[in-house]
Coordinates of N, CA and C in Angstrom, one line a residue:
X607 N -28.8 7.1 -21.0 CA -29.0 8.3 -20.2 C -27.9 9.2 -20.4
X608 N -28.0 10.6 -20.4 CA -27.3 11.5 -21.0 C -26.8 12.0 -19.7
X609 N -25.5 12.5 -18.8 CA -25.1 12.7 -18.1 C -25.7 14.2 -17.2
X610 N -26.3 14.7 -17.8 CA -27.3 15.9 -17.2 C -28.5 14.8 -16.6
X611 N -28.7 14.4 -17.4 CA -30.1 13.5 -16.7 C -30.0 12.8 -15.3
X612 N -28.9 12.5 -15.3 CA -28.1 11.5 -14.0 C -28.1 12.8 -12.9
X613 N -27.4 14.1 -13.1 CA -26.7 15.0 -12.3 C -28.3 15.9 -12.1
X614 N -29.2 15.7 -13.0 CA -30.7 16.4 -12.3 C -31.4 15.2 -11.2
X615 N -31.6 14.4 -11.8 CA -32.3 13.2 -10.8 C -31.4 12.9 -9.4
X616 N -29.9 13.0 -9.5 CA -29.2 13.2 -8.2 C -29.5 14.5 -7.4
X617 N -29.2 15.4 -7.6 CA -30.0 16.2 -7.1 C -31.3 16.9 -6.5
X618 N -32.1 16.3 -7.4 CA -33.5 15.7 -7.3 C -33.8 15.3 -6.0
X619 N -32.4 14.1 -6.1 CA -33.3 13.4 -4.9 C -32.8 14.0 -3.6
X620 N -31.6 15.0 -3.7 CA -31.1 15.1 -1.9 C -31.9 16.4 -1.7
X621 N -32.7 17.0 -2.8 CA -33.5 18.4 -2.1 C -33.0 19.2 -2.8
X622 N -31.8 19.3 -3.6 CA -31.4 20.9 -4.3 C -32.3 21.2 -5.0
X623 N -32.6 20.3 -5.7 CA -33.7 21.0 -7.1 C -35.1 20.3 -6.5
X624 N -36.2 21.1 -7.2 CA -37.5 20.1 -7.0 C -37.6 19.9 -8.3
X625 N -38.9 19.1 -8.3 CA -38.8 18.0 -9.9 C -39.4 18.6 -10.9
X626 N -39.6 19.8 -11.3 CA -39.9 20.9 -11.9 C -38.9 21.5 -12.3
X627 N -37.9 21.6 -11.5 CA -36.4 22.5 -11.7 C -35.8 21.9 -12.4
X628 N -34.8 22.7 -13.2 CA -33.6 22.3 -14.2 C -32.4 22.7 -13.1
X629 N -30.7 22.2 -12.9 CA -29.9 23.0 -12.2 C -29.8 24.1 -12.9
X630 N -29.3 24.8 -12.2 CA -28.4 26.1 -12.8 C -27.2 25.7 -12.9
X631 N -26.2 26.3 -14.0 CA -25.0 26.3 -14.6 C -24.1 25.9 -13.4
X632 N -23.8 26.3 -12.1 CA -23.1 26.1 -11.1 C -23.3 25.0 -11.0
X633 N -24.7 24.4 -10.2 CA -25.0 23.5 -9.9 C -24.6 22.2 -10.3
X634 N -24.6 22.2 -12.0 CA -24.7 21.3 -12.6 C -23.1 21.3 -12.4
X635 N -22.0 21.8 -12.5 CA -21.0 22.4 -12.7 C -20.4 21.1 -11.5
X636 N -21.1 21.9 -10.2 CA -20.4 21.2 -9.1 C -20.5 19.5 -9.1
X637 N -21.5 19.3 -9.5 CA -22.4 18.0 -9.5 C -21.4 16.9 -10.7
X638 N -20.9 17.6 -11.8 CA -20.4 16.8 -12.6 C -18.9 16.8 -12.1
X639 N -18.2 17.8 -11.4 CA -17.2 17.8 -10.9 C -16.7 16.6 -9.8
X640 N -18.0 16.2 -9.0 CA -18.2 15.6 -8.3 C -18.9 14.2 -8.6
X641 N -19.3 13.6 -9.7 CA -19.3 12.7 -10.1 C -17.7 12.4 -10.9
X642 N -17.1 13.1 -11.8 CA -16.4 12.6 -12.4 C -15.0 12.1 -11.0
X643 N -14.8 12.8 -10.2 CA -14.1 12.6 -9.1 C -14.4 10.9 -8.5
X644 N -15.5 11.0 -8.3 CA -16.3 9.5 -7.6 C -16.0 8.5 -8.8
X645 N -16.1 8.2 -9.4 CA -16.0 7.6 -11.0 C -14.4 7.3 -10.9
X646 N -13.6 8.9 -10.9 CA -11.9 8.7 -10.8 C -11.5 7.6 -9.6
X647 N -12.2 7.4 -8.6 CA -12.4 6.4 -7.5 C -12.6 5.4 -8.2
X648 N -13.2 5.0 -8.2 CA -13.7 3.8 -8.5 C -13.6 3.1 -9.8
X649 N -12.5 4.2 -10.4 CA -11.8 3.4 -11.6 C -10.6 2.6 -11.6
X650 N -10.2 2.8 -10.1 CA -9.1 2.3 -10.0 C -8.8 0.4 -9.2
X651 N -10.2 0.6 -9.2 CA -10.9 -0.8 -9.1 C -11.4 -2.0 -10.2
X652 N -11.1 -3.2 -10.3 CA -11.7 -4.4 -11.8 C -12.8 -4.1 -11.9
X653 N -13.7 -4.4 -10.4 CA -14.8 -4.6 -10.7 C -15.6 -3.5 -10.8
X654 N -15.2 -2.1 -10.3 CA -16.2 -0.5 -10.6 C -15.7 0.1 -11.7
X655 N -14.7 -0.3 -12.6 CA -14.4 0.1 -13.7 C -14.6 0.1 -14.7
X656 N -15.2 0.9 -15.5 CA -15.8 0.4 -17.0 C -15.0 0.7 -17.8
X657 N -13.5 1.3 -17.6 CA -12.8 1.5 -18.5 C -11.6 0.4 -18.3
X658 N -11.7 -0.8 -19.3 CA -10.5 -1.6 -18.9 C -10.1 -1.9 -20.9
X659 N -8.8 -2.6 -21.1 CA -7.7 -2.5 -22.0 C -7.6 -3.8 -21.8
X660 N -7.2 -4.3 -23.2 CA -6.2 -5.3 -23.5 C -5.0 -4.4 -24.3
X661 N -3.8 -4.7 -24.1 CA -2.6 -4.8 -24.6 C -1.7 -5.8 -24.6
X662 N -1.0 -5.8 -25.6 CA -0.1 -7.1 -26.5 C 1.7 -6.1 -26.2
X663 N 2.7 -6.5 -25.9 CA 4.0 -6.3 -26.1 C 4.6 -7.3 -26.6
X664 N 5.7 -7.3 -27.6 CA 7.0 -7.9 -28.0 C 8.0 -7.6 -26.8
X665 N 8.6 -9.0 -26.4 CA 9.5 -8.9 -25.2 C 10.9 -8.5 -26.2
X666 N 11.6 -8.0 -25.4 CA 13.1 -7.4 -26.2 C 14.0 -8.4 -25.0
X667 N 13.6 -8.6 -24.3 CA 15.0 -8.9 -23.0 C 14.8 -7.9 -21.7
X668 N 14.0 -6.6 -21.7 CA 14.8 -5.7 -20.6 C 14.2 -6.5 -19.6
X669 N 14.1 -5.8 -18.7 CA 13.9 -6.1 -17.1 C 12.8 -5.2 -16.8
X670 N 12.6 -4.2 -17.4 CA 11.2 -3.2 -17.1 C 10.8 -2.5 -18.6
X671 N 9.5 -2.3 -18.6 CA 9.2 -1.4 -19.6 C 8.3 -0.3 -19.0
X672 N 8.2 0.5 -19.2 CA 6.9 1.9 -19.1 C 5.8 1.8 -20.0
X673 N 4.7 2.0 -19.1 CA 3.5 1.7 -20.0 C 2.7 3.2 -19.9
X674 N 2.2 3.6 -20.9 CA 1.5 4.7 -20.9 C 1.5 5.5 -22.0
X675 N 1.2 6.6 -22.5 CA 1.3 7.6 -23.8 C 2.1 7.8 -23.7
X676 N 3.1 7.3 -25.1 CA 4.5 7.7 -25.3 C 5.6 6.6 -24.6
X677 N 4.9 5.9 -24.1 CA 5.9 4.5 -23.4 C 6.2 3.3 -24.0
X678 N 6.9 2.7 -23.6 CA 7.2 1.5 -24.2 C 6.1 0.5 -24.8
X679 N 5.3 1.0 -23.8 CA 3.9 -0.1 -24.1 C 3.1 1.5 -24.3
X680 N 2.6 2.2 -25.9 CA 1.9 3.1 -26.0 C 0.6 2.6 -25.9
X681 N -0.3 3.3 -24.9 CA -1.5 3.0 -24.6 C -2.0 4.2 -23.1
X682 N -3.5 4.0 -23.2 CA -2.9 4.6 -21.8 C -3.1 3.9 -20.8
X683 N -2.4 4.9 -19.2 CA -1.7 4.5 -18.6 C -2.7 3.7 -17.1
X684 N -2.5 2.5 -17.4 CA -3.4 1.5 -16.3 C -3.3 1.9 -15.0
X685 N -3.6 1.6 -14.2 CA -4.0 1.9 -12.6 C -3.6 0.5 -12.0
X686 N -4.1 -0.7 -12.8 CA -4.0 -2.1 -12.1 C -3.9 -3.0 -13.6
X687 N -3.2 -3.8 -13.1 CA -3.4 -5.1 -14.2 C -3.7 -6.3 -13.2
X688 N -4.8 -6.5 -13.8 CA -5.4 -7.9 -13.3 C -5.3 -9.7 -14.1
X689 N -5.2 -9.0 -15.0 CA -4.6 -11.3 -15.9 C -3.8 -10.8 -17.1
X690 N -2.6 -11.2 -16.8 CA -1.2 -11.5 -17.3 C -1.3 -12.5 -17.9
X691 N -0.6 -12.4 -19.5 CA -0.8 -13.7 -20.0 C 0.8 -14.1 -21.2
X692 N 1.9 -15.0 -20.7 CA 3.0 -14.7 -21.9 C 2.6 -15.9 -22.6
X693 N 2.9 -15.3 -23.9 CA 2.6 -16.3 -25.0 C 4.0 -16.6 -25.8
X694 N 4.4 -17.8 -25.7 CA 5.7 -18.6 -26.7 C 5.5 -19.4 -27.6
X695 N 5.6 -19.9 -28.4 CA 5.8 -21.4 -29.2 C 4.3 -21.5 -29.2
X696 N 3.1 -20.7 -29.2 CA 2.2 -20.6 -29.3 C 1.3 -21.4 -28.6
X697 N 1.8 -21.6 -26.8 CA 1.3 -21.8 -25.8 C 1.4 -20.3 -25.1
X698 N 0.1 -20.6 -24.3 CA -0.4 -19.0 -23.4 C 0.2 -19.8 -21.9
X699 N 0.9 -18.7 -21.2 CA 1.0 -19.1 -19.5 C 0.8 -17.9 -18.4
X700 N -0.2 -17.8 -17.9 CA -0.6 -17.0 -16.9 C 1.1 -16.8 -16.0
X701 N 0.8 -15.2 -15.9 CA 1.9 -14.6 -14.8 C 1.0 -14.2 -14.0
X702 N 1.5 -14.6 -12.4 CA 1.1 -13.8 -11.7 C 1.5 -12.3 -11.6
X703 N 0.5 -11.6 -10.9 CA 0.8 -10.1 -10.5 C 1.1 -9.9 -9.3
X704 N 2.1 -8.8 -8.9 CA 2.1 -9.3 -7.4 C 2.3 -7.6 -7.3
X705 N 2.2 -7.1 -6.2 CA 2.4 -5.7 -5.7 C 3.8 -5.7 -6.0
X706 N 4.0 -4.4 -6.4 CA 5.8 -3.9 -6.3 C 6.1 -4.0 -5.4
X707 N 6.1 -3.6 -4.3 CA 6.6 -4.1 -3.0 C 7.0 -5.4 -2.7
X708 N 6.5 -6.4 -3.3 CA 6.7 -7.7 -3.3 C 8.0 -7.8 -4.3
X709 N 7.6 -7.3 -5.2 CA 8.6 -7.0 -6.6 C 10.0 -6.8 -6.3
X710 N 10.3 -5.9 -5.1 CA 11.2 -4.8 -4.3 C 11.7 -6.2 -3.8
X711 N 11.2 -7.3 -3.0 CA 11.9 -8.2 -1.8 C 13.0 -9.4 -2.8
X712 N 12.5 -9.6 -4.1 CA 13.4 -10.7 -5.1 C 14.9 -9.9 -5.0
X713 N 15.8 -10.6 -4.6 CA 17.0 -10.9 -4.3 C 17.6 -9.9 -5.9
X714 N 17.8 -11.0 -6.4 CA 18.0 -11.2 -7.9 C 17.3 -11.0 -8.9
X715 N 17.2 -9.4 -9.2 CA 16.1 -9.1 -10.6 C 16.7 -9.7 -11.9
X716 N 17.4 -10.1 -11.9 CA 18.2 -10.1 -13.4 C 18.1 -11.2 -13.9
X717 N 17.8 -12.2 -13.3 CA 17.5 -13.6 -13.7 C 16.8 -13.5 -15.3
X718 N 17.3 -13.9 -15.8 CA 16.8 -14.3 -17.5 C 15.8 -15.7 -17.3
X719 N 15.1 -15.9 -17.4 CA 14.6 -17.2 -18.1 C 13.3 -16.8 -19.8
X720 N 12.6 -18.4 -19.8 CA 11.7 -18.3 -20.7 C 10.7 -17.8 -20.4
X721 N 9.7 -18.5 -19.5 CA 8.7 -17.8 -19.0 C 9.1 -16.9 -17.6
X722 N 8.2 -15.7 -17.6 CA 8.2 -15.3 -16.6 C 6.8 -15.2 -15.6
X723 N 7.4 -15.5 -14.3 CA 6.4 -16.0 -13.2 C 5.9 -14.7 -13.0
X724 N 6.1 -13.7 -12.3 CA 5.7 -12.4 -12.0 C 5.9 -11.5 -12.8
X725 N 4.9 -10.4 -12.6 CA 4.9 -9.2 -13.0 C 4.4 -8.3 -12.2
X726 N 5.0 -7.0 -12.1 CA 4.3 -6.0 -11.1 C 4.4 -4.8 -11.9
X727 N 3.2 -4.0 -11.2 CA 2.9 -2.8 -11.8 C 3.4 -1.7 -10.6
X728 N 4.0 -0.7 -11.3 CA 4.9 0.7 -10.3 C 3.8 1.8 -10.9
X729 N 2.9 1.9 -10.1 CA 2.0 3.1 -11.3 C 2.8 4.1 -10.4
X730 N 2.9 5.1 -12.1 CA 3.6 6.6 -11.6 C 2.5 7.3 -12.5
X731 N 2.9 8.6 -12.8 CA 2.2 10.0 -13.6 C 3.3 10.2 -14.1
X732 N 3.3 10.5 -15.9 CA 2.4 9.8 -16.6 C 2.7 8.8 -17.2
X733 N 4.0 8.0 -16.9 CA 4.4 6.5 -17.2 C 4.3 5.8 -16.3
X734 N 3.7 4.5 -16.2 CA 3.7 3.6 -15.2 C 4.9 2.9 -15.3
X735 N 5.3 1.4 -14.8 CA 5.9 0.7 -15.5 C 6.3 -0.6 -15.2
X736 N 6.1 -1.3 -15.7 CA 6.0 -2.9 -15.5 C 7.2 -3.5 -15.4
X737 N 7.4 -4.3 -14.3 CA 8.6 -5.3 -14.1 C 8.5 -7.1 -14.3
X738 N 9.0 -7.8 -14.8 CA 8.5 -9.1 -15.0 C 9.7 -10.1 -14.6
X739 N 9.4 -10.8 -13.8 CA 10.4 -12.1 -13.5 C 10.7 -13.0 -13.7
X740 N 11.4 -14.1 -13.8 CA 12.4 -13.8 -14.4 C 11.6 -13.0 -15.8
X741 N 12.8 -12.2 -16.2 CA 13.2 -11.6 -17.4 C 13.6 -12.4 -18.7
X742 N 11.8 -12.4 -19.5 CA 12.1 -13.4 -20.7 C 12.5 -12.4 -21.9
X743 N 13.3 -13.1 -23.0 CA 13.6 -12.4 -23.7 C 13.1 -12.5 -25.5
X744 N 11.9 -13.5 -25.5 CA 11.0 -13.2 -26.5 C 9.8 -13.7 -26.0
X745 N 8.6 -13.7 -27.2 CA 7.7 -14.2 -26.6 C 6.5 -12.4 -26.8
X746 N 5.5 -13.0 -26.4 CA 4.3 -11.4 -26.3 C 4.0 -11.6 -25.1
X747 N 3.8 -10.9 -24.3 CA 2.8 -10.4 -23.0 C 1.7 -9.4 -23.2
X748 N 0.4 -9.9 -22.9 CA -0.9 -9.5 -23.0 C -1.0 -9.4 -21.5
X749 N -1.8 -7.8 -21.6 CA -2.4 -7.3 -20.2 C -3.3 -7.0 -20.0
X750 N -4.1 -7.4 -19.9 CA -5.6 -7.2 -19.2 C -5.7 -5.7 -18.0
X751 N -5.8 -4.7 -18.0 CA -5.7 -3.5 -17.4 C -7.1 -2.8 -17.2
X752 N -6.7 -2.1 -16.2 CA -7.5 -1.1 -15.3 C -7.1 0.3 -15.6
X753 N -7.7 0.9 -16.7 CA -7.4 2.4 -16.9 C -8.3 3.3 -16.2
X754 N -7.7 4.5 -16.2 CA -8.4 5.4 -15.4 C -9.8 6.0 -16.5
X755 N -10.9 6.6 -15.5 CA -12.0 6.8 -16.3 C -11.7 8.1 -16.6
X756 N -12.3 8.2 -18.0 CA -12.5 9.4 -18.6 C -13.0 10.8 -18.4
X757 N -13.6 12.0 -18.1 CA -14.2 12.3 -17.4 C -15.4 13.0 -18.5
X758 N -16.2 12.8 -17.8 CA -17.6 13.0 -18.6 C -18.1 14.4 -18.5
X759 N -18.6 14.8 -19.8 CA -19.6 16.2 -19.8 C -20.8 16.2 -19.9
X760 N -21.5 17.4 -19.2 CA -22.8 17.2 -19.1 C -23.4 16.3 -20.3
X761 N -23.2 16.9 -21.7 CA -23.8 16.0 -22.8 C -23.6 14.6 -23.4
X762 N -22.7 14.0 -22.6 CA -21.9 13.1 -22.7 C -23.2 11.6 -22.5
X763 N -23.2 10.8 -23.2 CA -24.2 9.8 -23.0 C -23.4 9.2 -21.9
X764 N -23.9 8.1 -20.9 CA -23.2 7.5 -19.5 C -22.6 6.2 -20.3
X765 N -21.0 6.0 -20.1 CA -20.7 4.7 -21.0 C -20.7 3.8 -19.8
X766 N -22.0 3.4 -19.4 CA -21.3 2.5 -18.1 C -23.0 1.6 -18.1
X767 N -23.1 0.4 -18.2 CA -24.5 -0.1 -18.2 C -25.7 0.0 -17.4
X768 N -27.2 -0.3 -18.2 CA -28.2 0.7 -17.4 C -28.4 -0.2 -15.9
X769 N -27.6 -1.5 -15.4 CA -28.0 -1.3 -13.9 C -26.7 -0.6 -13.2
X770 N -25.9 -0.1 -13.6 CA -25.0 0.6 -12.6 C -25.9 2.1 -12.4
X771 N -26.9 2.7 -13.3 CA -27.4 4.2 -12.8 C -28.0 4.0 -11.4
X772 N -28.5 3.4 -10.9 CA -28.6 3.2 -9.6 C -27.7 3.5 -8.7
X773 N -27.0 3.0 -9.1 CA -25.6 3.0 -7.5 C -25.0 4.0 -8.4
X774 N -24.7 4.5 -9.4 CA -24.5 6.4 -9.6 C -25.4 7.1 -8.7
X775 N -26.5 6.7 -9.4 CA -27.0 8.4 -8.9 C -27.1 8.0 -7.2
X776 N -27.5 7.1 -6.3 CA -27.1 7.2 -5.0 C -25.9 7.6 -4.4
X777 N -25.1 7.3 -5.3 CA -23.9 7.5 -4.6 C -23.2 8.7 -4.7
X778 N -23.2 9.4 -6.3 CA -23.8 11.0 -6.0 C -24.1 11.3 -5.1
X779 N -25.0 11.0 -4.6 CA -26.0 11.8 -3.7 C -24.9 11.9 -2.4
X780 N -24.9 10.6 -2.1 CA -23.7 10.4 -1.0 C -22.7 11.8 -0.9
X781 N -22.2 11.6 -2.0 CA -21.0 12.7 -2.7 C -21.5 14.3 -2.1
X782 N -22.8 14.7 -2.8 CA -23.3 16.0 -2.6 C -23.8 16.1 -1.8
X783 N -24.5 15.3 -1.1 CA -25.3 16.1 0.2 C -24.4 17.0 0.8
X784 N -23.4 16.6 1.4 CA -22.5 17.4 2.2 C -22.3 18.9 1.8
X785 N -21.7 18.8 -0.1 CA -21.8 19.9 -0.3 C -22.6 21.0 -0.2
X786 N -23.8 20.4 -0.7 CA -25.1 21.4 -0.9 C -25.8 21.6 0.5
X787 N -25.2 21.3 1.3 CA -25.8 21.6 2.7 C -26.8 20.9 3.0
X788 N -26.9 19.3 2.8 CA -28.0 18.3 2.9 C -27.2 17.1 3.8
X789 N -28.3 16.5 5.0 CA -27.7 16.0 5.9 C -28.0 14.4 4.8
X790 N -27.5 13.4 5.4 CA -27.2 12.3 4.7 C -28.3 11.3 5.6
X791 N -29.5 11.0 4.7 CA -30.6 10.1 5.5 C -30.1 9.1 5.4
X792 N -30.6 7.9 6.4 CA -30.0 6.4 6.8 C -31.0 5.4 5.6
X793 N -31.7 6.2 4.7 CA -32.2 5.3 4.0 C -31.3 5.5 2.8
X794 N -30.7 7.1 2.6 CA -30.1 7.1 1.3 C -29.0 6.9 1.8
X795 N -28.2 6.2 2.6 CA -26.8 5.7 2.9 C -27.4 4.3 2.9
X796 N -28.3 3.4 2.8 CA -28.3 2.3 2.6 C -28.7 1.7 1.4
X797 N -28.9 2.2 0.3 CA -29.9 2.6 -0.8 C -28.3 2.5 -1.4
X798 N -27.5 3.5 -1.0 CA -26.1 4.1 -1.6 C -24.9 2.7 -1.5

C-alpha cells in the first residue's frame, strides 16, 4: 500500500473526503504531516517500531562512546537499545540495559574489568551516547537498537507489514479528527 492510499482511506473514514473524492494537496499535506508525527511516536518504542538496527563496536577502553552520524559508533542515532550483547574469546554475554539515571547512582564509573554488566543509553540530538560498566577494554559490543522512523511521502510504499495498516489508518483517524473538525466516535476510539 502506497502512502496516499493509507492517508485517502483515513480520511475516508472520519468524513473529510467521500469515497469518490481524491484529497486535495493541503489535505493530503496535513494528513501525512500527521501520520509521520504518530509513527515519530511510536518509533521510540521495540514493539511499534519498524525501524530497528543491529550494530557491532570494537571496545578501545573508554568509559563512553557517542553513537549516531559521525560518532563513535557511525550509524544512526537510536532512541532505545533493547539486547546488549559483549563478545570475547568468542563467547557472547548479555549486558544489561539500565536507564541513565540508574547509570548516574554507580559510585565508581571507572572501574575497568572484562565483561561489562551494564550499559545505558543518554539519548541526545544528534549524538546519543552510550556508557558501559564496568569499562571493558577489548572485546565487540553488539546493539540491537530502536531508531527513529523515517518520514514518509505521499509516494512512498508503507515499510511496515500488511497487519499493522489497520491500527495506521485508525489511529490516523484518532490523530485527525480533531484537526479536520470531526468529533471522535466510541467505535472509532475502540477500533483505534
Amino acid at each position: 500500500m502506497v502512502t496516499a492510499d493509507l492517508v485517502r482511506a483515513t480520511l475516508r473514514l472520519i468524513g473529510a473526503i467521500s469515497s469518490s473524492e481524491t484529497p486535495n494537496a493541503d489535505e493530503s499535506s496535513d494528513a501525512l504531516e500527521a501520520l509521520n508525527l504518530m509513527l515519530g511516536s511510536w518509533g521510540a518504542s521495540r514493539f511499534l517500531s519498524a525501524s530497528t538496527g543491529k550494530v557491532t563496536k570494537t571496545m578501545t577502553g573508554a568509559a563512553s562512546y557517542t553513537i549516531g552520524t559521525g560518532g563513535d559508533i557511525n550509524t544512526t542515532r537510536p532512541t532505545a537499545l533493547y539486547v546488549v550483547t559483549y563478545t570475547t574469546g568468542g563467547i557472547d554475554y548479555n549486558v544489561e540495559v539500565i536507564d541513565y539515571s540508574d547509570y548516574q547512582k554507580i559510585g565508581l564509573k571507572t572501574v575497568s574489568g572484562t565483561i561489562p554488566d551494564f550499559v545505558a543509553l543518554k539519548p541526545d540530538n544528534p549524538l546519543s551516547t552510550i556508557y558501559l560498566y564496568p569499562i571493558p577494554t577489548t572485546g565487540t559490543l553488539t546493539l540491537d537498537n530502536i531508531r527513529p522512523a523515517t518520514d514518509l511521502t505521499l509516494a512512498d510504499d508503507l515499510p511496515y507489514p500488511p497487519e499493522w495498516i489497520r491500527a495506521l489508518k485508525f489511529n490516523l483517524a484518532i490523530e485527525l479528527s480533531p484537526e479536520f473538525g470531526f468529533t471522535i466516535s466510541p467505535e472509532l476510539a475502540v477500533l483505534a
